[in-house]
Short mmCIF file of C-alpha atoms in Angstrom, two decimals:
data_model
loop_
_atom_site.label_atom_id
_atom_site.label_comp_id
_atom_site.label_asym_id
_atom_site.label_seq_id
_atom_site.Cartn_x
_atom_site.Cartn_y
_atom_site.Cartn_z
CA MET H 5 -19.91 58.55 -108.98
CA PRO H 6 -20.43 59.10 -105.19
CA THR H 7 -21.29 55.43 -104.97
CA THR H 8 -17.98 54.49 -106.52
CA ASP H 9 -16.06 56.79 -104.10
CA SER H 10 -17.81 55.34 -101.05
CA THR H 11 -17.13 51.85 -102.28
CA THR H 12 -13.42 52.64 -102.67
CA VAL H 13 -13.19 54.11 -99.18
CA GLU H 14 -15.01 51.14 -97.70
CA GLY H 15 -12.66 48.76 -99.53
CA GLU H 16 -9.63 50.59 -98.18
CA LYS H 17 -10.95 50.36 -94.65
CA GLN H 18 -11.55 46.59 -95.04
CA ALA H 19 -8.01 46.17 -96.44
CA GLN H 20 -6.54 48.04 -93.47
CA GLN H 21 -8.51 45.93 -90.99
CA ALA H 22 -7.43 42.72 -92.75
CA SER H 23 -3.80 43.77 -92.82
CA ALA H 24 -3.69 44.76 -89.11
CA PRO H 25 -4.00 41.21 -87.76
CA SER H 26 -1.45 39.95 -90.26
CA ARG H 27 1.00 42.65 -89.15
CA TYR H 28 0.56 41.80 -85.49
CA GLY H 29 0.98 38.10 -86.33
CA ALA H 30 4.17 38.92 -88.23
CA LEU H 31 5.36 41.00 -85.28
CA ALA H 32 4.69 38.15 -82.84
CA ARG H 33 6.64 35.72 -85.10
CA TYR H 34 9.50 38.20 -85.41
CA LEU H 35 9.72 38.71 -81.69
CA GLY H 36 9.42 34.96 -81.08
CA VAL H 37 12.31 34.20 -83.37
CA ARG H 38 14.44 36.94 -81.88
CA PHE H 39 13.68 35.61 -78.39
CA LEU H 40 14.61 32.07 -79.33
CA LEU H 41 17.85 33.33 -80.81
CA ILE H 42 18.86 34.32 -77.29
CA ILE H 43 19.40 30.61 -76.49
CA PRO H 44 22.03 29.81 -79.17
CA THR H 45 23.62 33.26 -78.65
CA ALA H 46 24.00 32.67 -74.91
CA TRP H 47 25.20 29.10 -75.52
CA ILE H 48 27.92 30.26 -77.92
CA LEU H 49 29.05 33.01 -75.51
CA VAL H 50 29.16 30.58 -72.58
CA THR H 51 31.05 28.02 -74.64
CA VAL H 52 33.63 30.53 -75.88
CA VAL H 53 34.20 31.93 -72.37
CA PHE H 54 34.51 28.38 -70.86
CA PHE H 55 37.13 27.14 -73.29
CA LEU H 56 39.09 30.36 -73.35
CA MET H 57 39.38 30.09 -69.58
CA ARG H 58 40.63 26.51 -69.91
CA VAL H 59 43.31 27.46 -72.43
CA ILE H 60 45.39 28.99 -69.65
CA GLY H 61 45.12 25.87 -67.52
CA ASP H 62 42.87 24.75 -64.69
CA PRO H 63 41.45 27.57 -62.47
CA ILE H 64 42.79 26.15 -59.20
CA THR H 65 46.42 26.12 -60.32
CA ALA H 66 45.97 29.56 -61.89
CA ALA H 67 44.56 31.03 -58.67
CA LEU H 68 46.47 29.16 -55.97
CA GLY H 69 49.63 27.92 -57.71
CA GLY H 70 52.71 28.86 -55.73
CA ARG H 71 50.65 29.57 -52.58
CA LEU H 72 49.80 26.05 -51.60
CA PRO H 73 51.78 22.78 -51.73
CA ALA H 74 51.35 20.58 -54.80
CA GLU H 75 49.42 17.97 -52.75
CA GLN H 76 46.78 20.50 -51.69
CA ILE H 77 46.51 21.86 -55.20
CA ALA H 78 45.85 18.34 -56.47
CA GLN H 79 43.29 17.73 -53.75
CA ARG H 80 41.40 20.93 -54.55
CA LYS H 81 41.47 20.14 -58.24
CA ALA H 82 39.91 16.74 -57.51
CA GLU H 83 37.27 18.24 -55.19
CA ALA H 84 36.29 20.78 -57.86
CA GLY H 85 36.35 18.20 -60.63
CA TYR H 86 39.09 19.84 -62.66
CA ASP H 87 40.98 16.56 -63.02
CA ARG H 88 38.19 15.14 -65.17
CA PRO H 89 38.00 15.28 -69.00
CA ILE H 90 37.33 18.76 -70.38
CA LEU H 91 34.06 17.75 -72.04
CA THR H 92 32.80 16.34 -68.74
CA GLN H 93 33.64 19.64 -67.02
CA TYR H 94 31.91 21.53 -69.81
CA TRP H 95 28.70 19.47 -69.50
CA GLU H 96 28.65 19.83 -65.70
CA TYR H 97 29.18 23.61 -66.10
CA LEU H 98 26.26 23.90 -68.54
CA THR H 99 23.90 21.89 -66.33
CA GLY H 100 24.99 23.99 -63.35
CA LEU H 101 24.17 27.19 -65.18
CA LEU H 102 20.67 25.87 -65.96
CA ARG H 103 20.16 25.42 -62.21
CA GLY H 104 21.50 28.95 -61.53
CA ASP H 105 24.79 27.56 -60.16
CA PHE H 106 27.77 29.56 -61.47
CA GLY H 107 30.26 27.82 -59.18
CA ARG H 108 32.35 29.26 -56.33
CA SER H 109 35.37 31.49 -56.49
CA ALA H 110 38.72 29.77 -55.95
CA THR H 111 40.26 32.56 -53.83
CA ASP H 112 37.57 33.37 -51.25
CA ASN H 113 35.12 30.44 -51.79
CA ARG H 114 32.29 32.85 -52.38
CA ALA H 115 29.33 31.70 -54.43
CA ILE H 116 29.41 33.39 -57.86
CA SER H 117 25.62 33.70 -57.75
CA ASP H 118 25.99 35.78 -54.56
CA VAL H 119 28.52 38.03 -56.34
CA LEU H 120 26.10 38.48 -59.24
CA LEU H 121 23.20 39.28 -56.90
CA VAL H 122 24.96 41.72 -54.56
CA ASN H 123 27.56 43.38 -56.81
CA GLY H 124 25.35 43.12 -59.92
CA ALA H 125 22.84 45.40 -58.21
CA ALA H 126 25.59 47.97 -57.78
CA THR H 127 26.49 47.80 -61.44
CA LEU H 128 22.82 48.03 -62.43
CA GLU H 129 22.49 51.17 -60.31
CA LEU H 130 25.59 52.78 -61.84
CA ALA H 131 24.40 51.94 -65.36
CA PHE H 132 21.03 53.54 -64.62
CA TRP H 133 22.61 56.75 -63.38
CA ALA H 134 25.04 56.79 -66.35
CA LEU H 135 22.13 56.40 -68.80
CA LEU H 136 20.33 59.30 -67.11
CA VAL H 137 23.43 61.49 -67.59
CA ALA H 138 23.71 60.30 -71.22
CA PHE H 139 20.13 61.24 -72.02
CA ALA H 140 20.18 64.50 -70.05
CA VAL H 141 23.40 65.69 -71.71
CA GLY H 142 23.47 64.05 -75.14
CA ILE H 143 19.94 64.56 -76.35
CA PRO H 144 19.41 68.26 -75.56
CA LEU H 145 22.90 69.15 -76.81
CA GLY H 146 22.32 67.14 -79.98
CA PHE H 147 19.06 69.02 -80.53
CA PHE H 148 20.83 72.34 -80.04
CA ALA H 149 23.64 71.39 -82.38
CA ALA H 150 21.22 70.34 -85.13
CA THR H 151 19.13 73.51 -84.91
CA HIS H 152 22.35 75.67 -84.91
CA ARG H 153 24.06 73.74 -87.75
CA ASP H 154 27.52 75.01 -88.82
CA ARG H 155 27.60 77.74 -86.24
CA PHE H 156 30.06 78.13 -83.39
CA GLY H 157 27.87 76.23 -80.89
CA ASP H 158 27.50 73.34 -83.29
CA ALA H 159 31.25 73.10 -83.91
CA SER H 160 32.02 73.30 -80.21
CA LEU H 161 29.54 70.55 -79.39
CA ARG H 162 30.92 68.27 -82.07
CA ILE H 163 34.40 68.62 -80.53
CA PHE H 164 32.88 67.94 -77.14
CA ALA H 165 31.19 64.80 -78.40
CA ILE H 166 34.44 63.47 -79.89
CA LEU H 167 36.35 64.16 -76.69
CA ALA H 168 33.62 62.64 -74.50
CA TYR H 169 33.62 59.40 -76.51
CA ALA H 170 37.38 59.19 -77.06
CA ALA H 171 38.67 60.14 -73.64
CA PRO H 172 39.46 57.09 -71.43
CA VAL H 173 36.76 56.74 -68.75
CA PHE H 174 39.31 56.26 -65.96
CA PHE H 175 41.09 59.49 -67.01
CA VAL H 176 37.80 61.44 -67.00
CA GLY H 177 37.02 59.92 -63.57
CA MET H 178 40.37 61.00 -62.14
CA LEU H 179 39.87 64.59 -63.46
CA LEU H 180 36.41 64.72 -61.89
CA LYS H 181 37.76 63.44 -58.58
CA LEU H 182 40.62 65.99 -58.60
CA LEU H 183 38.26 68.87 -59.37
CA PHE H 184 35.04 68.19 -57.46
CA ALA H 185 36.26 65.96 -54.63
CA VAL H 186 39.86 67.02 -53.84
CA LYS H 187 40.02 70.66 -54.88
CA LEU H 188 36.46 71.90 -54.35
CA GLY H 189 35.39 69.33 -51.74
CA TRP H 190 31.87 69.26 -53.00
CA LEU H 191 31.43 65.54 -53.53
CA PRO H 192 32.81 62.28 -52.02
CA VAL H 193 35.96 60.76 -53.50
CA ALA H 194 34.86 57.16 -53.74
CA GLY H 195 32.44 54.51 -52.61
CA ARG H 196 28.67 54.03 -52.95
CA ALA H 197 27.83 55.72 -49.62
CA SER H 198 29.41 56.76 -46.37
CA THR H 199 30.43 53.97 -44.02
CA ASN H 200 27.73 54.69 -41.49
CA VAL H 201 25.05 54.82 -44.21
CA GLU H 202 26.17 51.48 -45.69
CA LEU H 203 26.12 49.87 -42.26
CA ALA H 204 22.65 51.24 -41.52
CA LEU H 205 21.30 50.08 -44.91
CA GLN H 206 22.50 46.55 -44.25
CA ASN H 207 19.53 46.19 -41.89
CA VAL H 208 16.80 47.42 -44.24
CA SER H 209 14.04 44.99 -45.18
CA PRO H 210 13.47 43.97 -47.90
CA LYS H 211 17.06 44.50 -49.02
CA THR H 212 17.51 45.10 -52.77
CA ASN H 213 21.30 45.86 -52.71
CA VAL H 214 20.43 48.95 -54.85
CA LEU H 215 21.40 51.63 -52.37
CA ILE H 216 19.13 54.36 -53.68
CA VAL H 217 16.11 52.01 -53.29
CA ASP H 218 17.32 50.79 -49.87
CA SER H 219 17.66 54.36 -48.69
CA PHE H 220 14.04 55.12 -49.66
CA LEU H 221 12.94 51.93 -47.87
CA TYR H 222 14.91 52.97 -44.76
CA GLY H 223 13.06 56.29 -44.70
CA GLU H 224 15.96 58.56 -43.86
CA SER H 225 16.27 61.41 -46.32
CA SER H 226 19.87 62.24 -45.36
CA TYR H 227 20.87 58.70 -46.35
CA THR H 228 19.25 59.23 -49.79
CA VAL H 229 21.14 62.47 -50.24
CA ASP H 230 24.41 60.74 -49.27
CA VAL H 231 23.84 57.94 -51.78
CA LEU H 232 23.08 60.47 -54.55
CA GLU H 233 26.18 62.48 -53.77
CA HIS H 234 28.35 59.39 -54.09
CA ALA H 235 26.73 58.53 -57.42
CA VAL H 236 27.31 61.87 -59.15
CA LEU H 237 30.96 61.49 -60.17
CA PRO H 238 30.89 57.88 -61.27
CA ALA H 239 27.66 58.55 -63.25
CA LEU H 240 29.28 61.56 -64.97
CA ALA H 241 32.47 59.70 -65.83
CA LEU H 242 30.59 56.76 -67.37
CA GLY H 243 27.60 58.70 -68.75
CA LEU H 244 29.64 61.22 -70.71
CA LEU H 245 31.03 58.35 -72.74
CA THR H 246 27.58 57.53 -74.01
CA ALA H 247 26.44 61.15 -74.11
CA GLY H 248 28.95 61.81 -76.85
CA VAL H 249 27.36 59.03 -78.97
CA PHE H 250 23.82 60.30 -78.38
CA LEU H 251 24.79 63.88 -79.17
CA ARG H 252 26.19 62.95 -82.59
CA LEU H 253 23.31 60.62 -83.40
CA VAL H 254 20.58 63.14 -82.53
CA ARG H 255 22.38 65.90 -84.47
CA VAL H 256 22.90 63.87 -87.64
CA ASN H 257 19.42 62.27 -87.66
CA LEU H 258 17.64 65.52 -86.83
CA ILE H 259 19.42 67.31 -89.66
CA GLN H 260 18.44 64.57 -92.09
CA THR H 261 14.86 64.49 -90.81
CA LEU H 262 14.47 68.27 -91.21
CA GLN H 263 15.09 67.81 -94.94
CA ALA H 264 12.43 65.10 -95.35
CA PRO H 265 9.28 65.70 -97.46
CA PHE H 266 6.84 65.34 -94.55
CA VAL H 267 8.65 68.14 -92.72
CA ASP H 268 8.29 70.38 -95.79
CA ALA H 269 4.56 69.50 -95.85
CA ALA H 270 4.28 70.53 -92.17
CA ARG H 271 5.92 73.83 -92.97
CA ALA H 272 3.58 74.34 -95.92
CA ARG H 273 0.59 73.98 -93.57
CA GLY H 274 1.81 77.11 -91.79
CA LEU H 275 3.31 75.50 -88.67
CA SER H 276 6.11 77.40 -86.98
CA GLU H 277 9.67 76.18 -87.34
CA GLY H 278 9.81 75.34 -83.64
CA THR H 279 6.67 73.23 -83.80
CA VAL H 280 7.87 71.41 -86.93
CA THR H 281 11.22 70.62 -85.27
CA ARG H 282 9.93 69.56 -81.87
CA ARG H 283 6.68 67.70 -82.81
CA HIS H 284 7.55 66.21 -86.22
CA ALA H 285 11.29 65.98 -86.91
CA PHE H 286 12.58 65.35 -83.38
CA ARG H 287 10.36 62.30 -82.73
CA ASN H 288 11.52 60.58 -85.86
CA ALA H 289 15.16 61.43 -85.12
CA MET H 290 14.88 59.72 -81.73
CA ILE H 291 14.29 56.24 -83.23
CA PRO H 292 18.02 55.57 -83.90
CA ILE H 293 18.71 56.36 -80.26
CA VAL H 294 16.57 53.44 -79.19
CA THR H 295 18.31 51.24 -81.77
CA VAL H 296 21.79 51.86 -80.32
CA ILE H 297 20.80 51.59 -76.66
CA GLY H 298 21.49 47.86 -76.74
CA LEU H 299 24.99 48.43 -78.05
CA GLN H 300 25.57 51.22 -75.53
CA ILE H 301 24.60 48.86 -72.67
CA ALA H 302 27.56 46.70 -73.67
CA VAL H 303 29.76 49.80 -73.77
CA LEU H 304 28.51 50.84 -70.33
CA LEU H 305 29.25 47.41 -68.85
CA GLY H 306 32.74 47.50 -70.36
CA GLY H 307 33.33 51.01 -69.10
CA ALA H 308 31.96 50.03 -65.63
CA VAL H 309 35.10 47.94 -64.98
CA LEU H 310 37.31 51.00 -65.15
CA THR H 311 34.75 53.37 -63.55
CA GLU H 312 34.05 51.12 -60.60
CA THR H 313 37.78 50.55 -60.05
CA THR H 314 38.47 54.30 -60.19
CA PHE H 315 35.74 55.19 -57.73
CA GLU H 316 35.87 51.95 -55.63
CA TRP H 317 32.25 51.35 -56.64
CA GLN H 318 31.89 47.74 -55.57
CA GLY H 319 29.96 46.37 -58.54
CA LEU H 320 30.66 43.56 -60.97
CA GLY H 321 33.38 45.55 -62.72
CA TYR H 322 35.17 46.11 -59.40
CA GLU H 323 34.93 42.44 -58.48
CA LEU H 324 35.98 41.39 -61.95
CA ALA H 325 39.16 43.46 -61.73
CA ARG H 326 39.90 42.09 -58.26
CA TYR H 327 39.43 38.47 -59.38
CA LEU H 328 41.59 39.09 -62.46
CA GLN H 329 44.42 40.31 -60.28
CA ALA H 330 44.01 37.21 -58.09
CA ARG H 331 43.92 35.02 -61.26
CA ASP H 332 40.62 33.56 -60.02
CA PHE H 333 39.32 32.45 -63.37
CA VAL H 334 36.32 30.60 -61.93
CA ALA H 335 34.92 33.90 -60.75
CA VAL H 336 35.99 35.72 -63.92
CA GLN H 337 34.22 33.04 -66.03
CA GLY H 338 31.01 33.39 -64.07
CA ILE H 339 30.93 37.19 -64.19
CA VAL H 340 31.84 37.41 -67.90
CA THR H 341 29.24 34.76 -68.76
CA PHE H 342 26.58 36.68 -66.89
CA LEU H 343 27.45 39.96 -68.54
CA ALA H 344 27.41 38.32 -71.97
CA VAL H 345 23.88 36.91 -71.33
CA VAL H 346 22.73 40.35 -70.09
CA VAL H 347 23.96 41.95 -73.34
CA ALA H 348 22.10 39.32 -75.38
CA VAL H 349 18.86 39.90 -73.47
CA VAL H 350 19.17 43.69 -73.75
CA SER H 351 19.73 43.33 -77.46
CA PHE H 352 16.43 41.39 -77.79
CA VAL H 353 14.52 44.00 -75.69
CA THR H 354 15.97 46.77 -77.92
CA ASP H 355 14.89 44.98 -81.12
CA ALA H 356 11.40 44.50 -79.64
CA ILE H 357 11.03 48.22 -78.78
CA VAL H 358 12.27 49.31 -82.21
CA ALA H 359 9.84 46.89 -83.91
CA LEU H 360 6.95 48.36 -81.86
CA ILE H 361 7.71 52.05 -82.35
CA ASP H 362 9.18 52.14 -85.85
CA PRO H 363 6.62 51.36 -88.58
CA ARG H 364 9.42 51.09 -91.17
CA VAL H 365 10.60 47.83 -89.62
CA ARG H 366 9.47 44.86 -91.72
CA PHE H 367 9.11 41.34 -90.30
#
């Protein structure tokens, strides 16, 4: 009888060892397929944006029509190649993208790649601060709401989550400016840094265009404080939008997880309720948060347009709004295409993280 038990245990170990490589191989195939799907996804997004921009006419006429004589408009169209067949323009645009050439804006003749590099860094910085706010606010409050289910605090936080998600981000931004900048005078009204700080950070080397990093590289602590002060209100306005989503997700999933059989087993072993909640239920409840991060990145990028305009934060959203007002659809096309590709890549990274941390995912 002992021999039979040892044989069974040994067989189970061998089965687990044999299944491990197959699972890793399946994971590699899954991630490889998801990575390859970025290519058709990006191509479809680029194609849709390109032809939608052409529906309204050629970009030169849209941007400069009525400002220049017809002869100069025709000359600029010929120089930019907009007098050629639409499929020829489409092919040239695709080949340019593969070389990293997004074209030049029609209004200020600025290279779109330069806009993406300089202003994209500002949007990346804002998205980072907003995500920090979302995690710092949404996750602890969601935990509190779940552990105080159907009490006054839970009801209040649910209302807060709905308001945070439903309130227009520009409206929240204006309220924050009126309270903390105008009335109390605690924080700056707008911008990424004070004028003297921005001028000083222009000379830092190497220059990243992410001001918080540049201020560290410059080595002046007062500049770092100034950059952080300017980031507080925009990060709050944009981060509260996502915090409402995180709060509701953590609450719902933690409540469901606390009713799972493995949690009852942990209680039966004599563990305290706090230990069961923090070490067992909470970790499993956090998996859906990772799942929706990719979607929330798209929400953050969309909200960045209004947030950056409200606080004059000169990122991609700010430039996109400016180019839209100028009807510069070459620049709009380049920025929107870049943002679409970013969302596709973030979606892949999110899928990869979920596949690695969630054993329930099957490939």
